[in-house]
CSV table of C-alpha atoms and ligand atoms in Angstrom, one decimal:
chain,number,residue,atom,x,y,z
A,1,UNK,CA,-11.2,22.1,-9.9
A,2,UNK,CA,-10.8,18.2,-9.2
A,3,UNK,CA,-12.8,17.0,-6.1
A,4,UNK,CA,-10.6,16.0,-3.5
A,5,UNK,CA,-10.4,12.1,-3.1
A,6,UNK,CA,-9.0,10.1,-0.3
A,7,UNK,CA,-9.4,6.3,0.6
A,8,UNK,CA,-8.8,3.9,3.3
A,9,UNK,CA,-7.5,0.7,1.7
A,10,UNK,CA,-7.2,-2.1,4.5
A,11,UNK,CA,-7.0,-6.1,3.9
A,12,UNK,CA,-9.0,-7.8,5.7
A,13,UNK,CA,-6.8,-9.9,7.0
A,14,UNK,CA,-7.6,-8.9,10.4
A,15,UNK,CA,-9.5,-6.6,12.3
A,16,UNK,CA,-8.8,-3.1,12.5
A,17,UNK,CA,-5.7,-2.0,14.9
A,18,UNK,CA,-5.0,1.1,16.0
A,19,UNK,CA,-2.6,2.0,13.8
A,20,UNK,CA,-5.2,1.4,11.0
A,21,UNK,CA,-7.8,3.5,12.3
A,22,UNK,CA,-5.7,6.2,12.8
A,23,UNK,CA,-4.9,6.5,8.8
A,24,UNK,CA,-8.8,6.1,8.0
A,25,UNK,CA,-9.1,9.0,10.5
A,26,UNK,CA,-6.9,11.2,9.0
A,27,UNK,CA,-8.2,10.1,5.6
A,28,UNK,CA,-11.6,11.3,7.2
A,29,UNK,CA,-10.5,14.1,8.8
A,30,UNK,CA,-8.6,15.6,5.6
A,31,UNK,CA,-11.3,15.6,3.3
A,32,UNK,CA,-14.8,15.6,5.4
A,33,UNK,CA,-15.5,18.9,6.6
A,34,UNK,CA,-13.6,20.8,3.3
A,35,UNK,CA,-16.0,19.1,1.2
A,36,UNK,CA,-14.3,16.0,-0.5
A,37,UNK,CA,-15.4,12.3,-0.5
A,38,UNK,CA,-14.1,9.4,1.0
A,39,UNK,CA,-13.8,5.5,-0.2
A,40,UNK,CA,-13.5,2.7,1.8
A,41,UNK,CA,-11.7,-0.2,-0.9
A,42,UNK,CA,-11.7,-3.7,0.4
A,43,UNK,CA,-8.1,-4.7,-1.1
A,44,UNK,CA,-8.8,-8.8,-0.4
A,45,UNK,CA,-6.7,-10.0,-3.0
A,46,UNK,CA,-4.2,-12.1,-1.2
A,47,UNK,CA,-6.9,-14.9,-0.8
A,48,UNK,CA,-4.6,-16.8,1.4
A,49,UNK,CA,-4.2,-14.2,3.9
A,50,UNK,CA,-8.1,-12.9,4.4
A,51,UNK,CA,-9.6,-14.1,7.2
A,52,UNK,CA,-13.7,-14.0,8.1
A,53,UNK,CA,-15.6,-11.8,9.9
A,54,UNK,CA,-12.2,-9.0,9.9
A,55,UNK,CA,-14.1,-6.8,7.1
A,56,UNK,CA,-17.6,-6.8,8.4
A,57,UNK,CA,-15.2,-5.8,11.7
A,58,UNK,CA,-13.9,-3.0,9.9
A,59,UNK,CA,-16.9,-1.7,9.2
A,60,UNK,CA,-18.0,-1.7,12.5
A,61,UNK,CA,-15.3,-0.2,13.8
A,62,UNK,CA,-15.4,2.6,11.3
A,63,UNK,CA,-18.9,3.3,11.9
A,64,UNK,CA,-18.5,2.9,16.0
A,65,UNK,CA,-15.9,5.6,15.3
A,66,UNK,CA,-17.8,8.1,13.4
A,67,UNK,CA,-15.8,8.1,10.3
A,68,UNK,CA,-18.3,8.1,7.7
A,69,UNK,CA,-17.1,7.5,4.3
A,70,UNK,CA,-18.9,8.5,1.4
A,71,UNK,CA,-18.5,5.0,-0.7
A,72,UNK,CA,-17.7,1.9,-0.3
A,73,UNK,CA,-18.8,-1.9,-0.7
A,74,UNK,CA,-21.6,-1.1,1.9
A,75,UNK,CA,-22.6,1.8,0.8
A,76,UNK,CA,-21.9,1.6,-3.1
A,77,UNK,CA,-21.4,4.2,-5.5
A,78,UNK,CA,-20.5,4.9,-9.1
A,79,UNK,CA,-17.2,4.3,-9.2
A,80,UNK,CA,-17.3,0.6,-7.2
A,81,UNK,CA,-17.7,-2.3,-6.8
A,82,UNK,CA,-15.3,-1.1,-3.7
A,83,UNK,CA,-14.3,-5.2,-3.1
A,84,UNK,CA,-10.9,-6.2,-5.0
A,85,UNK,CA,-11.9,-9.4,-5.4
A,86,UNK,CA,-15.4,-8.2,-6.9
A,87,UNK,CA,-13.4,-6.2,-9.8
A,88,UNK,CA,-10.4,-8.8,-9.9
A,89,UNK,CA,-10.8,-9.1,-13.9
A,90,UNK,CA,-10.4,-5.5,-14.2
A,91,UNK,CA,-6.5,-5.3,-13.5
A,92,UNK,CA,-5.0,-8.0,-15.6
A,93,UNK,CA,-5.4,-5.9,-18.6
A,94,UNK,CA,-4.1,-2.9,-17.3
A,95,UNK,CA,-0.6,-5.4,-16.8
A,96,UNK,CA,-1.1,-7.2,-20.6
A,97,UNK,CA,-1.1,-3.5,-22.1
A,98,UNK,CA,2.6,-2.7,-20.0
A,99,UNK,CA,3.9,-6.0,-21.4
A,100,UNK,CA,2.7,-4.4,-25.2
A,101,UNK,CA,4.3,-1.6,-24.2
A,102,UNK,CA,7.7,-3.2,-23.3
A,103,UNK,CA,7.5,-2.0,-19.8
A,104,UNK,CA,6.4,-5.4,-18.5
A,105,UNK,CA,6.9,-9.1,-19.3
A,106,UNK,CA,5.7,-12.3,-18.8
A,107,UNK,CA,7.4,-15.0,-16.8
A,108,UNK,CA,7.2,-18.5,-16.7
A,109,UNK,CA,9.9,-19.6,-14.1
A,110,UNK,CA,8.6,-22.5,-11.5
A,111,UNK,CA,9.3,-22.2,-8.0
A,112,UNK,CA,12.3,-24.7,-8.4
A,113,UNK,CA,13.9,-22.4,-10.9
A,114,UNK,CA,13.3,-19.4,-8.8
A,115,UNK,CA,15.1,-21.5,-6.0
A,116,UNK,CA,17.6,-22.4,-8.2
A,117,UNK,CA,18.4,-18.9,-9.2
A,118,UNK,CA,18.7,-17.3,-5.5
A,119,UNK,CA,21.1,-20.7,-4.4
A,120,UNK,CA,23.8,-19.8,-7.6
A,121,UNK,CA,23.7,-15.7,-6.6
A,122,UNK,CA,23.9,-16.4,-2.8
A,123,UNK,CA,26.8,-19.0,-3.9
A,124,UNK,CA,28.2,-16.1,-5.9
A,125,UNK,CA,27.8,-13.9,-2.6
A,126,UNK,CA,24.7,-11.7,-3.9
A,127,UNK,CA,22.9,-11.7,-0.3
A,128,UNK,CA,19.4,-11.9,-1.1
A,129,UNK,CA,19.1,-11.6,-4.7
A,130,UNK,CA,16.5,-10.0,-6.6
A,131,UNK,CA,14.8,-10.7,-9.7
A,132,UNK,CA,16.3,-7.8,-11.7
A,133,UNK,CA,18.4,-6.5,-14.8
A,134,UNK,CA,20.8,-8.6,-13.6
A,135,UNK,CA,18.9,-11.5,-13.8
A,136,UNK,CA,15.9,-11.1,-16.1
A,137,UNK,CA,17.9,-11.9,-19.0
A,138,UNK,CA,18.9,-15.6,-17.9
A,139,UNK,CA,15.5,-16.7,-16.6
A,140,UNK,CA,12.5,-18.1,-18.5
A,141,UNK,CA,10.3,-15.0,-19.5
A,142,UNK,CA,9.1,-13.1,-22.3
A,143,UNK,CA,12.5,-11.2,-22.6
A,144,UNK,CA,14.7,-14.8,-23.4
A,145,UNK,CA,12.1,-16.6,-25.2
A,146,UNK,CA,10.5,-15.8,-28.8
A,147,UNK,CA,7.4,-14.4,-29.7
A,148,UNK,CA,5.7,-17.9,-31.0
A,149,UNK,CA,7.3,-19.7,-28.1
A,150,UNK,CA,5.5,-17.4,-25.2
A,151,UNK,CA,2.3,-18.0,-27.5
A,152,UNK,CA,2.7,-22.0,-27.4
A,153,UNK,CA,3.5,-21.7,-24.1
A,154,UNK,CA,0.1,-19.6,-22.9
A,155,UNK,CA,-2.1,-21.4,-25.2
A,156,UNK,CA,-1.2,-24.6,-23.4
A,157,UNK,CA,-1.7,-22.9,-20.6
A,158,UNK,CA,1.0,-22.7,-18.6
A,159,UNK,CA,1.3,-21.2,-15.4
A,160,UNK,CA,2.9,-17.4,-15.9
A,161,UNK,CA,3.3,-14.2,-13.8
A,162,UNK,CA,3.6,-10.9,-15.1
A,163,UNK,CA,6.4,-8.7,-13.8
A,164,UNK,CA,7.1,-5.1,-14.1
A,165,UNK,CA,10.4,-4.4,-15.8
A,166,UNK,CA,12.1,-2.0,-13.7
A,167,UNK,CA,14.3,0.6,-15.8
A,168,UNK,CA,18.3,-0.3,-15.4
A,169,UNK,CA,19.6,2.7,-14.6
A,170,UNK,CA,18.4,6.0,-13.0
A,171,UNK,CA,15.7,7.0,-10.2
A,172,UNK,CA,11.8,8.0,-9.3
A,173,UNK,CA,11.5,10.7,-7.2
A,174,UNK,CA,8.5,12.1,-5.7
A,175,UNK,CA,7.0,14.7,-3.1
A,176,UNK,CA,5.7,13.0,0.1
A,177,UNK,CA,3.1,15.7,1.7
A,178,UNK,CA,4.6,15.0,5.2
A,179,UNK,CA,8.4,13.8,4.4
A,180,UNK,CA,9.2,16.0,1.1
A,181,UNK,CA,11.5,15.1,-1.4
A,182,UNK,CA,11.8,10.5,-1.6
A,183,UNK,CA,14.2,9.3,-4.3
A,184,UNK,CA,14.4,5.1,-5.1
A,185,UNK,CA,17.1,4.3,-7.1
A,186,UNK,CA,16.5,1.4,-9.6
A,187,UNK,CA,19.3,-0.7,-8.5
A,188,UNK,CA,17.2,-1.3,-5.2
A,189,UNK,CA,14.3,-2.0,-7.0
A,190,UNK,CA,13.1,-5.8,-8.3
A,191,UNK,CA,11.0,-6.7,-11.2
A,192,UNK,CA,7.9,-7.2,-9.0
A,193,UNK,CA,4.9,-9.2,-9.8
A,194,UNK,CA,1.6,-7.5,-10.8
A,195,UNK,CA,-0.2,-10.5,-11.9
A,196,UNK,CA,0.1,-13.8,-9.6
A,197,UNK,CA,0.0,-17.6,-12.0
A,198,UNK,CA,-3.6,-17.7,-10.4
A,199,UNK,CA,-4.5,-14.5,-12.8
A,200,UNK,CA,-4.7,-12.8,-9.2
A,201,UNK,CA,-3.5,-9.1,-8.9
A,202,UNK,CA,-0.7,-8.6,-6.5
A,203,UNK,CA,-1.1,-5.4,-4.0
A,204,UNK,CA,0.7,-3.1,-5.9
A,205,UNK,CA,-1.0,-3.4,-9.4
A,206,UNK,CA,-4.5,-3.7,-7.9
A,207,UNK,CA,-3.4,-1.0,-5.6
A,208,UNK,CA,-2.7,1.8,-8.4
A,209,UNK,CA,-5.6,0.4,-10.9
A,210,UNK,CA,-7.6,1.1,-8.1
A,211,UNK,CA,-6.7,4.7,-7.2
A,212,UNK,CA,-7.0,5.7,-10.6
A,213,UNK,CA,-9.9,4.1,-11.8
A,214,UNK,CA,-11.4,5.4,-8.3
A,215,UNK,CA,-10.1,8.9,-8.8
A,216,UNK,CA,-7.8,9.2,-5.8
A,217,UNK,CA,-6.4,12.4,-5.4
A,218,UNK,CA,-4.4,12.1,-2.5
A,219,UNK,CA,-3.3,8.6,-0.7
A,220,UNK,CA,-2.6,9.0,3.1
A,221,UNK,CA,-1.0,5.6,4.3
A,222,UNK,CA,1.1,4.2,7.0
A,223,UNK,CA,5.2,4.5,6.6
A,224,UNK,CA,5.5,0.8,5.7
A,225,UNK,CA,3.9,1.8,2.2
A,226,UNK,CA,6.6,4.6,1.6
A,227,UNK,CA,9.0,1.9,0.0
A,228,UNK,CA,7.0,1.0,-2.7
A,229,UNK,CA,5.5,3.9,-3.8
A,230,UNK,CA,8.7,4.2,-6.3
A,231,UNK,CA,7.1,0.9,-7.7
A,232,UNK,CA,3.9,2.7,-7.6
A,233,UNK,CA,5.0,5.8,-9.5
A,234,UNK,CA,6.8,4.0,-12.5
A,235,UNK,CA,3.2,2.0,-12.4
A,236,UNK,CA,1.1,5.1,-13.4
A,237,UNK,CA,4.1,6.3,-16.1
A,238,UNK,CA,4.2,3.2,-17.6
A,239,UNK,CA,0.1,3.0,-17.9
A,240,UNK,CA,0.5,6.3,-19.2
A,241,UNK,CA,-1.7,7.9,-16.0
A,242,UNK,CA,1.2,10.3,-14.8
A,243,UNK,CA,-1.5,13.5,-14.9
A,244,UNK,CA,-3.5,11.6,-13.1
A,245,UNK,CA,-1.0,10.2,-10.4
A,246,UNK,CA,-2.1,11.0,-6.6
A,247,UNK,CA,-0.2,13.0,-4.0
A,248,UNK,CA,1.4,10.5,-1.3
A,249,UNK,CA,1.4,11.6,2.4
A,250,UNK,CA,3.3,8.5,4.5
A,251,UNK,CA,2.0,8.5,7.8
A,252,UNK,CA,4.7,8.4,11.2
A,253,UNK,CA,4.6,4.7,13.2
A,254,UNK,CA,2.7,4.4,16.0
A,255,UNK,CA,5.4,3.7,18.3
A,256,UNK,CA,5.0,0.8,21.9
A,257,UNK,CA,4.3,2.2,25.0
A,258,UNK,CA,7.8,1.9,26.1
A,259,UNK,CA,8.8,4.0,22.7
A,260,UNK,CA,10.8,1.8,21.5
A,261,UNK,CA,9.7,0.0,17.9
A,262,UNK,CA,6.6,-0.4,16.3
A,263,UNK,CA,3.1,-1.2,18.1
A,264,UNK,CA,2.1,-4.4,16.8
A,265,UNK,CA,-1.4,-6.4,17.4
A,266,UNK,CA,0.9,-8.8,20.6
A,267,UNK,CA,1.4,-5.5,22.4
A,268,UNK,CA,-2.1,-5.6,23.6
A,269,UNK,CA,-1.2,-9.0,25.5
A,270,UNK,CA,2.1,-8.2,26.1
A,271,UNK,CA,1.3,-4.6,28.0
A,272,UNK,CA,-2.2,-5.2,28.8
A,273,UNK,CA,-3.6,-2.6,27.0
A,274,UNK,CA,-6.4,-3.0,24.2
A,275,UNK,CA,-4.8,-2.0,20.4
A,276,UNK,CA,-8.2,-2.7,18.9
A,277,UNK,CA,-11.3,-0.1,19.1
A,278,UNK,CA,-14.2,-3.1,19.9
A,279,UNK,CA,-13.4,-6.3,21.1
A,280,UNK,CA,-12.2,-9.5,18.1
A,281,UNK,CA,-13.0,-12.4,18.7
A,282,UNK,CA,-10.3,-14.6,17.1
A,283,UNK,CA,-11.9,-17.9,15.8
A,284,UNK,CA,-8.8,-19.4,14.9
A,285,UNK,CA,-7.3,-18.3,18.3
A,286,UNK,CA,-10.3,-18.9,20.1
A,287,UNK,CA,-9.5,-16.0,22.0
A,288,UNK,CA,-10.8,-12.6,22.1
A,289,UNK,CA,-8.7,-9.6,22.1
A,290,UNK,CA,-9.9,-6.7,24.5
A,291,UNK,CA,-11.3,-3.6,22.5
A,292,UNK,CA,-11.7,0.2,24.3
A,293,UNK,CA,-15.8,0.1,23.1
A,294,UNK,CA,-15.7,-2.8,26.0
A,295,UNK,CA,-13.6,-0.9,28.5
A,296,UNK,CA,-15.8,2.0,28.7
A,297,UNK,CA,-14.5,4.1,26.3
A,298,UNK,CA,-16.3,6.6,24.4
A,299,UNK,CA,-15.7,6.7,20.7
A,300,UNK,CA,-15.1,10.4,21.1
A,301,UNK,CA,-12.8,10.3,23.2
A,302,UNK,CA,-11.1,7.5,21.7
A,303,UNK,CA,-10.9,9.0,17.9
A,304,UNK,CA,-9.5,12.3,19.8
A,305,UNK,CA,-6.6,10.2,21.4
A,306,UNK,CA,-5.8,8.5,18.3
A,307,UNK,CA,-5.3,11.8,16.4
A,308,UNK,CA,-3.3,13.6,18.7
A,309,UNK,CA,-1.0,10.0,18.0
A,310,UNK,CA,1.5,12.5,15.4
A,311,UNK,CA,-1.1,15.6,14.7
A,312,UNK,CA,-1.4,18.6,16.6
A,313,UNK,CA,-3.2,21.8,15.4
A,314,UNK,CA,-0.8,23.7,17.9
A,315,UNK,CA,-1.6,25.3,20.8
A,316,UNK,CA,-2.9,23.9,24.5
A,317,UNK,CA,-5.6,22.9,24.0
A,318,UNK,CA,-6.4,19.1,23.7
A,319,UNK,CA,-10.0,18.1,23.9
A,320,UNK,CA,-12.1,18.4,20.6
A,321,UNK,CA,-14.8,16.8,18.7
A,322,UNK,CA,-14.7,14.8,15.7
A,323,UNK,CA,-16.2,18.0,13.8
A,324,UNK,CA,-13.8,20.7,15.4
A,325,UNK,CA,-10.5,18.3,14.4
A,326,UNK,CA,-12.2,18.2,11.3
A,327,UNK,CA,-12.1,21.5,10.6
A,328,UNK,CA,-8.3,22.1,11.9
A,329,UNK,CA,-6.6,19.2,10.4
A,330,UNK,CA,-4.3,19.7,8.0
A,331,UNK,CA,-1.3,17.2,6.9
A,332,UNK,CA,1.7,20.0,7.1
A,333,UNK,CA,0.8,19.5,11.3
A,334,UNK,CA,1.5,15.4,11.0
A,335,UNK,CA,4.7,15.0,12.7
A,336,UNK,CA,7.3,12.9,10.9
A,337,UNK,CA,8.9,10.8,14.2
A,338,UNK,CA,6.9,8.1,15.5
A,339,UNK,CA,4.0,9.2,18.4
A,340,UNK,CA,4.2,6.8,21.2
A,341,UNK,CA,0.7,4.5,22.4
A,342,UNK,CA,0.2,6.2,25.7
A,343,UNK,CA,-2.2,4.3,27.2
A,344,UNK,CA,-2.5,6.2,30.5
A,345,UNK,CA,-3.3,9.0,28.4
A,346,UNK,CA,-5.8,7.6,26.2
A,347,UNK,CA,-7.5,6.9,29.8
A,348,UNK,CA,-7.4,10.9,30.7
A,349,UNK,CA,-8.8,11.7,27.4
A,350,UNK,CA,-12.0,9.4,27.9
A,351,UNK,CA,-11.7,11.0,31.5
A,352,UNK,CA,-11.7,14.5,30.1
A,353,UNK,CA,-14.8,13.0,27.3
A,354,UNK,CA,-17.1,11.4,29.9
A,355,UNK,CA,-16.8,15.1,32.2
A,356,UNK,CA,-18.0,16.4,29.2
A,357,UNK,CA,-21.1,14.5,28.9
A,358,UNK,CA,-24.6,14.9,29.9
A,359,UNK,CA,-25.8,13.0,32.7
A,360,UNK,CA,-28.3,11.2,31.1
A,361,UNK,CA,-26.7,10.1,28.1
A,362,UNK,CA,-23.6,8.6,30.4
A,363,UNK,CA,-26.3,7.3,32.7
A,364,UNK,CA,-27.4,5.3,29.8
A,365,UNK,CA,-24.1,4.2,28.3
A,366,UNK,CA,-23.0,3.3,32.2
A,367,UNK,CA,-26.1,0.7,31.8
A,368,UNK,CA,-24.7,-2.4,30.1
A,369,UNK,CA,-21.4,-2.1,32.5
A,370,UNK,CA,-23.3,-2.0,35.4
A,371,UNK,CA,-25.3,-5.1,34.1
A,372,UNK,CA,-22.1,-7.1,33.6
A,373,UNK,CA,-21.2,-6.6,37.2
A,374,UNK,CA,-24.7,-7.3,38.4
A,375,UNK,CA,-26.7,-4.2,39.1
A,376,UNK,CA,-30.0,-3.2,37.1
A,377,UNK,CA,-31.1,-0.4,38.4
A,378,UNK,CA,-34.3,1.1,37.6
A,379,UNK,CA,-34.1,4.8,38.6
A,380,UNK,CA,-32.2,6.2,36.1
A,381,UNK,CA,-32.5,9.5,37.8
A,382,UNK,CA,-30.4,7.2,40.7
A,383,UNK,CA,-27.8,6.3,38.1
A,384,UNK,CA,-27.7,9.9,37.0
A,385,UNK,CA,-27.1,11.6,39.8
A,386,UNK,CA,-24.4,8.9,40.8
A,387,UNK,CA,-22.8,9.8,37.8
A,388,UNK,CA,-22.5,13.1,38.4
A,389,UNK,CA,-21.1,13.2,41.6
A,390,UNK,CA,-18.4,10.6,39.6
A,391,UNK,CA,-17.5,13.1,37.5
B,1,LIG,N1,-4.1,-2.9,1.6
B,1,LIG,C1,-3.1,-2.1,2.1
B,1,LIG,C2,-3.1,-2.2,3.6
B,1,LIG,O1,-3.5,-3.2,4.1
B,1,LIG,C3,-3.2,-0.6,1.7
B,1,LIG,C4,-2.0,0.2,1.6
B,1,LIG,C5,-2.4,1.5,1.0
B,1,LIG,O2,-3.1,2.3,1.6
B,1,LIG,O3,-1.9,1.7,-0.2
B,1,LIG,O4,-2.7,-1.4,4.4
């Protein structure tokens, strides 16, 4: 039987939000107590977008958290190096065999042609056209130009892309684990670019490569993924990995406290609420956001609010451990709506957490808040028997 696989994929192009540590959670809570492994994959290959200090953050976070993975660029293993742009020469191979195959080209267009194209089809009153069937055939690309010309051309090294060459006709269709039955049609689909004129990967190539030379069985990610895992499909067909292909679960949104559209990172200014799990501290911004480590939270308590944000094992009961949800989670219980940020009760379930806990150990983790405000006690037994009549 094939080892179960899972991995939590974020670019670091930020620090971890909520909505991100709820999918390594549920990564974490699928496979840890049933005996599978866990990856952590540094996907870094937008090189524009990364910005420092966000992975050692997620890392942090993670660990803060509780949700130990098995490998990763930290911790290493056999299948790494875990860091996209560590492996970067890996992928641009994998495209150069599709465009043997016929199931990918190259491209040469410049920006100004690319311009130039989306200016005639608006003009023709295509609203926002897509570099497709419709199309390929009058650009500059592997497709319109002869053999010996693409040759001269990449010899002389001009700048190219690779694109995938989406079918013409027909669909994918595949099984999501929480949604069921997803069919893209081609006609919605573009040619989209797996290998960037700086040799760079794009997401979606690096993304599959990764999975399969990582041995992903199943890929739990958030609903903004769900539309390009047609893309992602016809990826592993065309390289010939179909037996190998993972099963896709597309996680629910994590909804704003007022329940209406997505929580996004400005939320936590905008309601006052932290959307972090520590505190970042933005060095661009020069600003820190506010994380719940810093507003006494317990990580406990935390990870058990965050899981109950579109899971439920069923019944009444609320409260559990990292351990026990491990043991009860299971992805037919995800809910498909969105699960709203309740901030009031993310409060009651640290509330419910800290009740729960020894004296002495909150009398400890009280310490560094009573500090801030000014106190140092040095009876602990004091501080302990304060914090019991608190509770
Ligand atoms: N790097 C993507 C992200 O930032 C990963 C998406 C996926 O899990 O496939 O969320």
């Amino acid at each position: 039987m094939t080892k179960v696989r899972v991995r939590f994929a974020p670019s670091p192009t930020g620090p971890l939000h909520i909505g991100g540590l709820r999918t390594a959670l549920y990564n974490y809570l699928f496979v840890r107590e049933k005996g599978g492994q866990m990856v952590l994959r540094i996907e870094d290959t937008d090189r524009n977008r990364r910005v420092e200090g966000a992975e050692q953050y997620i890392q942090e976070a993670l660990k803060w958290c509780g949700i130990d993975y098995d490998e990763g660029p930290d911790k290493g293993g056999i299948l790494g190096p875990y860091r996209q742009s560590d492996r970067w020469e890996v992928y641009k191979k994998f495209a150069l065999e599709m465009v043997e195959k016929g199931s990918a080209y190259i491209a040469f267009d410049t920006e100004e042609e690319l311009d130039q194209m989306r200016k005639e089809k608006e003009a023709e009153g295509i609203h926002s056209p897509k570099y497709d069937a419709s199309i390929r055939n009058q650009m500059t690309n592997s497709l319109t130009l002869s053999s010996s010309e693409v040759d001269r051309r990449v010899s002389e090294g001009e700048p190219y892309v690779i694109r995938f060459k989406i079918p013409e006709e027909g669909t994918v269709m595949f099984e999501d684990l929480i949604r069921g039955e997803v069919v893209f049609n081609f006609r919605e689909m573009d040619d989209k670019v797996l290998i960037k004129g700086d040799g760079w990967p794009t997401y979606h190539m690096a993304n599959v490569v990764d999975d399969y030379l990582m041995r992903i069985t199943h890929v739990i990610r958030g609903e903004e993924w769900l539309s390009s895992t047609g893309l992602h499909i016809l990826l592993y067909e065309a390289l010939g990995w179909q037996r190998d292909k993972p099963q896709f679960a597309h996680l629910p949104l994590i909804l704003k406290p007022t329940g209406k559209g997505k929580l996004s990172k400005r939320d936590g200014a905008k309601f006052g609420i932290p959307v972090f799990p520590m505190d970042w501290k933005d060095l661009e911004a020069k600003e820190v956001f506010p994380g719940f480590k810093e507003r006494g939270f317990s990580p406990e308590a935390l990870v058990n609010f965050i899981a109950f944000l579109g899971w439920n094992p069923g019944g009444e009961r609320e409260i559990y451990s990292l351990s026990e949800m491990g043991q009860l989670f299971s992805l037919d219980k995800v809910s498909k709506g969105g699960a709203r940020f309740d901030y009031d009760k993310a409060l009651w379930f640290n509330q419910q957490h800290l009740m729960q806990t020894d004296d002495s150990i909150l009398a400890q983790e009280a310490m560094p808040f009573l500090n801030q405000k000014g106190f140092f006690p040095t009876d602990l037994k004091m501080v302990e028997r304060v914090c019991s009549l608190m509770k």
